[in-house]
Amino acid sequence: MTTETRGSDFARLARRITDAGLLDRRPVYYAVRLSLATIVFLGGWALFLWVGDSWWQMAVAVLLAVVFTQFGFLAHDLGHRQVFRTRRPSEIAGRLVGNLGVGLGWGWWTDKHNRHHANPNHEDHDPDVSPAVIVWSTEQVERSRGLPRFVAKYQAFWFFPLLTLEAWHLHVASFKSLLKPSMRNRGLEAILLLAHCAWYFGLVFTVLPFGKALLFLVIHQGVFGVYLGCTFAPNHKGMPILTGDDKLDFLRKQVLTSRNVHGGWFTDIALGQLNYQIEHHLFPHMPAPNLRRAQPIVEQYCAELRVDYLATGLVDSYGQALRHLHEVGAALRRPPAERASLP
């Protein structure tokens, strides 16, 4: 993977993208999208109130999990300043959608996500491939201890069940981030997160009896976590893992560690248009609806440079990610005598 290349390759691609007008803001698109998302969000909770004390609320929980994830996509776009050009309106809208709306710390998540964009799939710098529970490389397996080492043995089978806990993990991490002195606007972030908890848990436990309320929370947050995970997993999981020895220019670092997912309008909506992951990583400020138009330009340019450009179907993308996870844990499935070299 160690390769030295010319940094000007990206500059030439950027000129093509700029000349095509694909970095221009899309205010009408985002005004409509934000309005529709807000209407559906409020409508979902109005449906919750209308259904009342009923087992049908479990179906409402699934619906609201989808709505929460779509709100998460909007928070993501706001974090990249795809909606507004300046910081202040982006932060105001991002915290309202993220902290108050879905209970995820927008400031913390944006900082983490930007570090991921700077060094995707890099063992030392990308927080999304840190071995918290899942391990992503054979080197991480060798260094793993405790729960990650236990899970790694059959982590391909654990992957989707663990995603049911992902939303809870993000909620907890959002509150934990408030303890860091380096966190900007901690007071505001805390107030909005607490306000989310107040209206969210207040509604659920006021309308539903305790048992149904707990089941609603399990289903809602579980589906929310799985949907989020199923959106982000196809993008980088199973792609090359970089280390300190890998020297790639910006274009190759982004393209070679990312995977696009084929699909029509339904796939675009379901995945928040993050199925154009290569284009998104090359141009994170590009408005989401422009990614589809940028895709053929980027693919053709990569072909000219002979840079591998991977695009596949949704199901196959999951297969590639799961096969990679299974291969990473292969050493731990060997007989003890064959594992003697592992620490």
CSV table of C-alpha atoms in Angstrom, one decimal:
chain,number,residue,atom,x,y,z
A,1,MET,CA,0.0,0.0,0.0
A,2,THR,CA,3.0,2.3,0.4
A,3,THR,CA,2.9,4.6,-2.6
A,4,GLU,CA,4.2,8.2,-3.2
A,5,THR,CA,2.1,10.1,-5.8
A,6,ARG,CA,1.6,13.6,-7.0
A,7,GLY,CA,-0.7,15.8,-5.0
A,8,SER,CA,-1.8,17.7,-8.1
A,9,ASP,CA,-4.0,14.8,-9.2
A,10,PHE,CA,-6.7,15.9,-6.9
A,11,ALA,CA,-6.4,19.5,-8.0
A,12,ARG,CA,-7.1,18.6,-11.6
A,13,LEU,CA,-10.2,16.6,-10.5
A,14,ALA,CA,-11.4,19.5,-8.3
A,15,ARG,CA,-11.2,21.8,-11.3
A,16,ARG,CA,-13.5,19.5,-13.3
A,17,ILE,CA,-16.0,19.3,-10.4
A,18,THR,CA,-15.9,23.1,-9.9
A,19,ASP,CA,-16.4,23.8,-13.6
A,20,ALA,CA,-19.5,21.5,-13.5
A,21,GLY,CA,-20.9,23.6,-10.7
A,22,LEU,CA,-21.2,20.7,-8.4
A,23,LEU,CA,-19.9,22.5,-5.3
A,24,ASP,CA,-22.6,25.2,-5.6
A,25,ARG,CA,-25.1,25.3,-2.7
A,26,ARG,CA,-28.6,23.8,-3.2
A,27,PRO,CA,-30.7,26.0,-0.9
A,28,VAL,CA,-34.1,25.1,-2.4
A,29,TYR,CA,-33.3,21.4,-2.1
A,30,TYR,CA,-32.3,21.6,1.5
A,31,ALA,CA,-35.2,23.9,2.4
A,32,VAL,CA,-37.6,21.3,1.1
A,33,ARG,CA,-35.8,18.4,2.7
A,34,LEU,CA,-35.5,20.1,6.1
A,35,SER,CA,-39.2,21.0,5.9
A,36,LEU,CA,-40.4,17.5,4.9
A,37,ALA,CA,-38.1,15.9,7.5
A,38,THR,CA,-39.5,18.1,10.3
A,39,ILE,CA,-43.1,17.5,9.2
A,40,VAL,CA,-42.6,13.7,9.2
A,41,PHE,CA,-40.8,13.9,12.5
A,42,LEU,CA,-43.6,15.8,14.2
A,43,GLY,CA,-46.2,13.7,12.3
A,44,GLY,CA,-44.6,10.5,13.7
A,45,TRP,CA,-44.9,11.7,17.2
A,46,ALA,CA,-48.4,12.8,16.6
A,47,LEU,CA,-49.2,9.3,15.4
A,48,PHE,CA,-47.6,8.0,18.6
A,49,LEU,CA,-49.9,10.1,20.7
A,50,TRP,CA,-52.9,9.1,18.6
A,51,VAL,CA,-52.2,5.4,18.8
A,52,GLY,CA,-51.9,5.6,22.6
A,53,ASP,CA,-51.7,2.5,24.8
A,54,SER,CA,-51.5,-0.1,22.1
A,55,TRP,CA,-49.2,-2.8,20.9
A,56,TRP,CA,-49.3,-1.1,17.5
A,57,GLN,CA,-46.8,1.3,19.1
A,58,MET,CA,-44.1,-1.2,18.3
A,59,ALA,CA,-44.7,-0.6,14.6
A,60,VAL,CA,-44.6,3.2,15.3
A,61,ALA,CA,-41.2,2.6,17.0
A,62,VAL,CA,-39.9,1.2,13.8
A,63,LEU,CA,-41.3,4.1,11.8
A,64,LEU,CA,-39.8,6.6,14.2
A,65,ALA,CA,-36.4,4.8,14.0
A,66,VAL,CA,-36.4,5.4,10.3
A,67,VAL,CA,-37.3,9.1,10.8
A,68,PHE,CA,-34.5,9.5,13.4
A,69,THR,CA,-32.0,8.1,11.0
A,70,GLN,CA,-33.1,10.4,8.3
A,71,PHE,CA,-32.7,13.3,10.8
A,72,GLY,CA,-29.2,11.9,11.4
A,73,PHE,CA,-28.4,12.2,7.7
A,74,LEU,CA,-29.4,15.9,7.9
A,75,ALA,CA,-27.2,16.4,10.9
A,76,HIS,CA,-24.3,14.8,8.9
A,77,ASP,CA,-24.8,17.2,6.0
A,78,LEU,CA,-25.0,20.1,8.4
A,79,GLY,CA,-21.7,19.0,10.0
A,80,HIS,CA,-20.0,19.1,6.6
A,81,ARG,CA,-21.5,22.6,5.8
A,82,GLN,CA,-23.3,21.2,2.8
A,83,VAL,CA,-26.4,23.2,3.7
A,84,PHE,CA,-25.1,26.6,4.8
A,85,ARG,CA,-21.8,28.1,3.8
A,86,THR,CA,-20.9,29.6,7.2
A,87,ARG,CA,-20.4,28.0,10.6
A,88,ARG,CA,-23.0,29.7,12.7
A,89,PRO,CA,-26.2,28.6,11.0
A,90,SER,CA,-24.7,25.2,10.4
A,91,GLU,CA,-24.1,24.8,14.2
A,92,ILE,CA,-27.5,26.1,15.2
A,93,ALA,CA,-29.4,23.8,12.8
A,94,GLY,CA,-27.0,20.9,13.5
A,95,ARG,CA,-27.5,21.1,17.3
A,96,LEU,CA,-31.3,21.4,16.9
A,97,VAL,CA,-31.5,18.4,14.6
A,98,GLY,CA,-28.8,16.3,16.4
A,99,ASN,CA,-28.9,17.1,20.1
A,100,LEU,CA,-32.5,18.1,20.5
A,101,GLY,CA,-34.0,16.0,17.8
A,102,VAL,CA,-32.4,12.6,18.0
A,103,GLY,CA,-30.2,12.9,21.2
A,104,LEU,CA,-26.8,12.7,19.5
A,105,GLY,CA,-24.1,15.2,20.4
A,106,TRP,CA,-23.6,17.1,17.2
A,107,GLY,CA,-20.4,18.8,18.2
A,108,TRP,CA,-18.8,15.6,19.4
A,109,TRP,CA,-19.9,13.6,16.5
A,110,THR,CA,-18.9,16.2,13.9
A,111,ASP,CA,-15.4,16.4,15.4
A,112,LYS,CA,-15.0,12.6,15.4
A,113,HIS,CA,-16.4,12.3,11.8
A,114,ASN,CA,-14.0,15.0,10.5
A,115,ARG,CA,-11.1,13.0,12.0
A,116,HIS,CA,-12.4,10.0,10.1
A,117,HIS,CA,-12.6,12.0,6.9
A,118,ALA,CA,-9.0,13.2,7.3
A,119,ASN,CA,-7.6,9.6,7.7
A,120,PRO,CA,-10.2,7.1,6.6
A,121,ASN,CA,-9.5,3.5,7.6
A,122,HIS,CA,-6.2,4.5,9.2
A,123,GLU,CA,-5.5,2.3,12.3
A,124,ASP,CA,-3.8,5.2,14.2
A,125,HIS,CA,-6.0,8.1,13.3
A,126,ASP,CA,-9.5,7.0,12.2
A,127,PRO,CA,-11.7,6.7,15.3
A,128,ASP,CA,-14.2,4.6,13.3
A,129,VAL,CA,-11.7,1.7,13.1
A,130,SER,CA,-10.5,1.9,16.7
A,131,PRO,CA,-11.0,-1.6,18.3
A,132,ALA,CA,-13.7,-0.8,20.8
A,133,VAL,CA,-15.5,-4.1,20.4
A,134,ILE,CA,-15.1,-5.0,16.7
A,135,VAL,CA,-11.5,-5.4,15.5
A,136,TRP,CA,-10.7,-4.4,11.9
A,137,SER,CA,-7.3,-5.9,11.2
A,138,THR,CA,-5.1,-8.8,12.1
A,139,GLU,CA,-2.7,-6.5,13.9
A,140,GLN,CA,-5.6,-5.3,16.1
A,141,VAL,CA,-6.5,-8.9,16.8
A,142,GLU,CA,-3.0,-9.6,18.0
A,143,ARG,CA,-3.2,-6.6,20.3
A,144,SER,CA,-6.8,-7.2,21.5
A,145,ARG,CA,-7.7,-8.3,25.0
A,146,GLY,CA,-11.0,-8.9,26.9
A,147,LEU,CA,-14.3,-8.3,25.1
A,148,PRO,CA,-12.8,-7.4,21.6
A,149,ARG,CA,-10.8,-10.5,21.6
A,150,PHE,CA,-13.8,-12.7,22.6
A,151,VAL,CA,-16.0,-11.1,19.9
A,152,ALA,CA,-13.3,-11.1,17.2
A,153,LYS,CA,-13.4,-14.9,16.9
A,154,TYR,CA,-16.9,-14.8,15.3
A,155,GLN,CA,-17.3,-11.1,14.9
A,156,ALA,CA,-18.9,-11.4,11.4
A,157,PHE,CA,-21.9,-13.2,13.1
A,158,TRP,CA,-21.9,-10.7,16.0
A,159,PHE,CA,-21.8,-7.6,13.7
A,160,PHE,CA,-25.6,-7.0,13.1
A,161,PRO,CA,-26.7,-8.0,16.6
A,162,LEU,CA,-24.2,-5.6,18.0
A,163,LEU,CA,-25.6,-2.8,15.9
A,164,THR,CA,-28.8,-2.9,18.0
A,165,LEU,CA,-26.7,-1.3,20.7
A,166,GLU,CA,-25.1,1.3,18.4
A,167,ALA,CA,-27.7,4.1,19.1
A,168,TRP,CA,-27.3,3.6,22.9
A,169,HIS,CA,-23.5,3.7,22.4
A,170,LEU,CA,-23.8,7.0,20.6
A,171,HIS,CA,-26.1,8.5,23.2
A,172,VAL,CA,-23.7,7.6,26.0
A,173,ALA,CA,-20.7,8.8,24.0
A,174,SER,CA,-22.5,12.1,23.5
A,175,PHE,CA,-22.9,12.7,27.2
A,176,LYS,CA,-19.3,11.5,28.0
A,177,SER,CA,-18.0,14.0,25.5
A,178,LEU,CA,-19.4,16.8,27.7
A,179,LEU,CA,-16.8,15.9,30.4
A,180,LYS,CA,-13.9,16.9,28.1
A,181,PRO,CA,-12.7,20.5,28.7
A,182,SER,CA,-11.8,20.8,25.0
A,183,MET,CA,-15.4,20.3,23.9
A,184,ARG,CA,-16.8,23.5,22.5
A,185,ASN,CA,-20.1,24.9,23.7
A,186,ARG,CA,-20.5,22.2,26.3
A,187,GLY,CA,-23.2,24.0,28.2
A,188,LEU,CA,-25.4,24.4,25.2
A,189,GLU,CA,-24.8,20.8,24.0
A,190,ALA,CA,-25.7,19.6,27.5
A,191,ILE,CA,-28.9,21.6,27.7
A,192,LEU,CA,-30.1,20.4,24.4
A,193,LEU,CA,-29.2,16.7,25.1
A,194,LEU,CA,-31.1,16.9,28.5
A,195,ALA,CA,-34.0,18.6,26.7
A,196,HIS,CA,-34.1,15.7,24.3
A,197,CYS,CA,-34.2,13.2,27.1
A,198,ALA,CA,-36.9,15.1,28.9
A,199,TRP,CA,-39.3,15.2,25.9
A,200,TYR,CA,-38.4,11.7,24.6
A,201,PHE,CA,-38.6,9.7,27.8
A,202,GLY,CA,-41.4,11.9,29.1
A,203,LEU,CA,-43.6,11.2,26.0
A,204,VAL,CA,-42.9,7.5,26.0
A,205,PHE,CA,-43.5,6.8,29.7
A,206,THR,CA,-46.5,9.2,29.9
A,207,VAL,CA,-48.4,7.5,27.0
A,208,LEU,CA,-47.3,3.9,27.5
A,209,PRO,CA,-47.4,1.7,30.6
A,210,PHE,CA,-43.9,0.8,31.9
A,211,GLY,CA,-43.6,-2.6,30.2
A,212,LYS,CA,-44.7,-1.3,26.8
A,213,ALA,CA,-42.6,1.8,27.2
A,214,LEU,CA,-39.5,-0.3,27.8
A,215,LEU,CA,-40.2,-2.5,24.7
A,216,PHE,CA,-40.9,0.6,22.6
A,217,LEU,CA,-37.4,2.0,23.6
A,218,VAL,CA,-35.7,-1.3,22.9
A,219,ILE,CA,-37.3,-1.5,19.4
A,220,HIS,CA,-36.9,2.1,18.5
A,221,GLN,CA,-33.3,2.5,19.6
A,222,GLY,CA,-32.4,-1.0,18.3
A,223,VAL,CA,-33.7,-0.3,14.8
A,224,PHE,CA,-32.2,3.2,14.9
A,225,GLY,CA,-28.8,1.7,15.6
A,226,VAL,CA,-29.1,-1.1,13.0
A,227,TYR,CA,-30.2,1.4,10.3
A,228,LEU,CA,-27.3,3.8,11.1
A,229,GLY,CA,-24.9,0.9,11.1
A,230,CYS,CA,-26.3,-0.5,7.8
A,231,THR,CA,-25.8,2.9,6.2
A,232,PHE,CA,-22.2,3.4,7.3
A,233,ALA,CA,-20.9,-0.2,7.1
A,234,PRO,CA,-20.9,-0.5,3.3
A,235,ASN,CA,-18.8,2.6,2.9
A,236,HIS,CA,-15.4,1.5,4.3
A,237,LYS,CA,-15.7,-1.8,6.1
A,238,GLY,CA,-13.7,-4.5,4.2
A,239,MET,CA,-11.6,-1.9,2.4
A,240,PRO,CA,-7.9,-1.6,2.9
A,241,ILE,CA,-6.7,-0.6,6.4
A,242,LEU,CA,-3.9,1.9,6.4
A,243,THR,CA,-1.0,2.1,8.9
A,244,GLY,CA,1.8,4.6,9.5
A,245,ASP,CA,3.8,3.0,6.7
A,246,ASP,CA,1.3,3.9,4.0
A,247,LYS,CA,2.1,7.1,2.1
A,248,LEU,CA,-0.8,8.1,-0.1
A,249,ASP,CA,-1.8,11.4,-1.6
A,250,PHE,CA,-5.3,12.8,-0.7
A,251,LEU,CA,-7.1,11.4,-3.8
A,252,ARG,CA,-5.8,7.9,-3.5
A,253,LYS,CA,-6.2,7.8,0.3
A,254,GLN,CA,-9.9,8.7,-0.1
A,255,VAL,CA,-10.7,6.6,-3.1
A,256,LEU,CA,-8.8,3.4,-2.2
A,257,THR,CA,-10.4,3.2,1.3
A,258,SER,CA,-14.0,3.9,0.2
A,259,ARG,CA,-16.7,1.9,-1.6
A,260,ASN,CA,-19.7,3.1,-3.6
A,261,VAL,CA,-23.0,1.3,-3.6
A,262,HIS,CA,-25.1,1.0,-6.8
A,263,GLY,CA,-28.8,1.8,-6.7
A,264,GLY,CA,-31.5,4.1,-7.9
A,265,TRP,CA,-33.5,6.8,-6.1
A,266,PHE,CA,-34.7,4.4,-3.3
A,267,THR,CA,-31.1,3.5,-2.4
A,268,ASP,CA,-30.1,7.1,-2.5
A,269,ILE,CA,-32.9,8.1,-0.1
A,270,ALA,CA,-32.4,5.0,2.2
A,271,LEU,CA,-28.7,5.6,2.5
A,272,GLY,CA,-28.9,9.4,2.7
A,273,GLN,CA,-26.9,9.6,-0.6
A,274,LEU,CA,-23.9,8.3,1.3
A,275,ASN,CA,-23.8,5.4,-1.2
A,276,TYR,CA,-21.7,7.9,-3.2
A,277,GLN,CA,-19.0,7.5,-0.6
A,278,ILE,CA,-16.0,8.0,-2.8
A,279,GLU,CA,-17.3,11.4,-4.1
A,280,HIS,CA,-18.4,12.4,-0.6
A,281,HIS,CA,-14.9,11.7,0.8
A,282,LEU,CA,-13.2,13.6,-2.0
A,283,PHE,CA,-15.6,16.6,-1.7
A,284,PRO,CA,-17.2,16.5,1.8
A,285,HIS,CA,-18.7,20.0,1.4
A,286,MET,CA,-20.5,19.0,-1.8
A,287,PRO,CA,-24.3,19.1,-1.3
A,288,ALA,CA,-25.7,15.6,-1.2
A,289,PRO,CA,-27.9,15.8,-4.3
A,290,ASN,CA,-24.8,16.7,-6.4
A,291,LEU,CA,-23.0,13.5,-5.5
A,292,ARG,CA,-24.9,11.4,-8.1
A,293,ARG,CA,-23.9,13.9,-10.9
A,294,ALA,CA,-20.2,13.9,-9.7
A,295,GLN,CA,-20.0,10.1,-9.7
A,296,PRO,CA,-19.3,9.5,-13.4
A,297,ILE,CA,-16.8,12.4,-13.5
A,298,VAL,CA,-14.8,10.9,-10.6
A,299,GLU,CA,-15.0,7.3,-11.9
A,300,GLN,CA,-13.8,8.4,-15.4
A,301,TYR,CA,-11.0,10.4,-13.8
A,302,CYS,CA,-9.9,7.5,-11.7
A,303,ALA,CA,-9.9,5.3,-14.8
A,304,GLU,CA,-7.6,7.8,-16.5
A,305,LEU,CA,-5.2,7.6,-13.5
A,306,ARG,CA,-5.6,3.8,-13.2
A,307,VAL,CA,-6.7,4.2,-9.6
A,308,ASP,CA,-9.0,1.4,-8.4
A,309,TYR,CA,-12.6,2.7,-8.0
A,310,LEU,CA,-14.9,0.2,-6.3
A,311,ALA,CA,-18.7,0.2,-6.8
A,312,THR,CA,-20.9,-2.7,-6.0
A,313,GLY,CA,-24.5,-3.6,-5.0
A,314,LEU,CA,-25.8,-3.1,-1.4
A,315,VAL,CA,-26.0,-6.8,-0.6
A,316,ASP,CA,-22.5,-7.5,-2.0
A,317,SER,CA,-21.1,-4.6,0.0
A,318,TYR,CA,-22.3,-6.2,3.2
A,319,GLY,CA,-20.9,-9.5,2.1
A,320,GLN,CA,-17.5,-7.9,1.5
A,321,ALA,CA,-17.5,-6.3,4.9
A,322,LEU,CA,-18.6,-9.5,6.7
A,323,ARG,CA,-16.0,-11.6,4.9
A,324,HIS,CA,-13.3,-9.2,5.9
A,325,LEU,CA,-14.4,-9.3,9.5
A,326,HIS,CA,-14.5,-13.1,9.4
A,327,GLU,CA,-11.0,-13.3,7.9
A,328,VAL,CA,-9.6,-10.9,10.5
A,329,GLY,CA,-10.7,-13.2,13.3
A,330,ALA,CA,-9.5,-16.4,11.5
A,331,ALA,CA,-6.4,-16.8,13.7
A,332,LEU,CA,-8.5,-17.0,16.8
A,333,ARG,CA,-10.5,-19.9,15.4
A,334,ARG,CA,-7.4,-22.1,14.9
A,335,PRO,CA,-6.5,-24.8,17.4
A,336,PRO,CA,-4.6,-23.5,20.4
A,337,ALA,CA,-1.4,-25.1,19.2
A,338,GLU,CA,-1.5,-23.2,16.0
A,339,ARG,CA,-2.2,-19.9,17.9
A,340,ALA,CA,0.9,-20.2,20.0
A,341,SER,CA,2.5,-17.3,18.2
A,342,LEU,CA,-0.4,-14.9,19.2
A,343,PRO,CA,0.3,-13.0,22.4
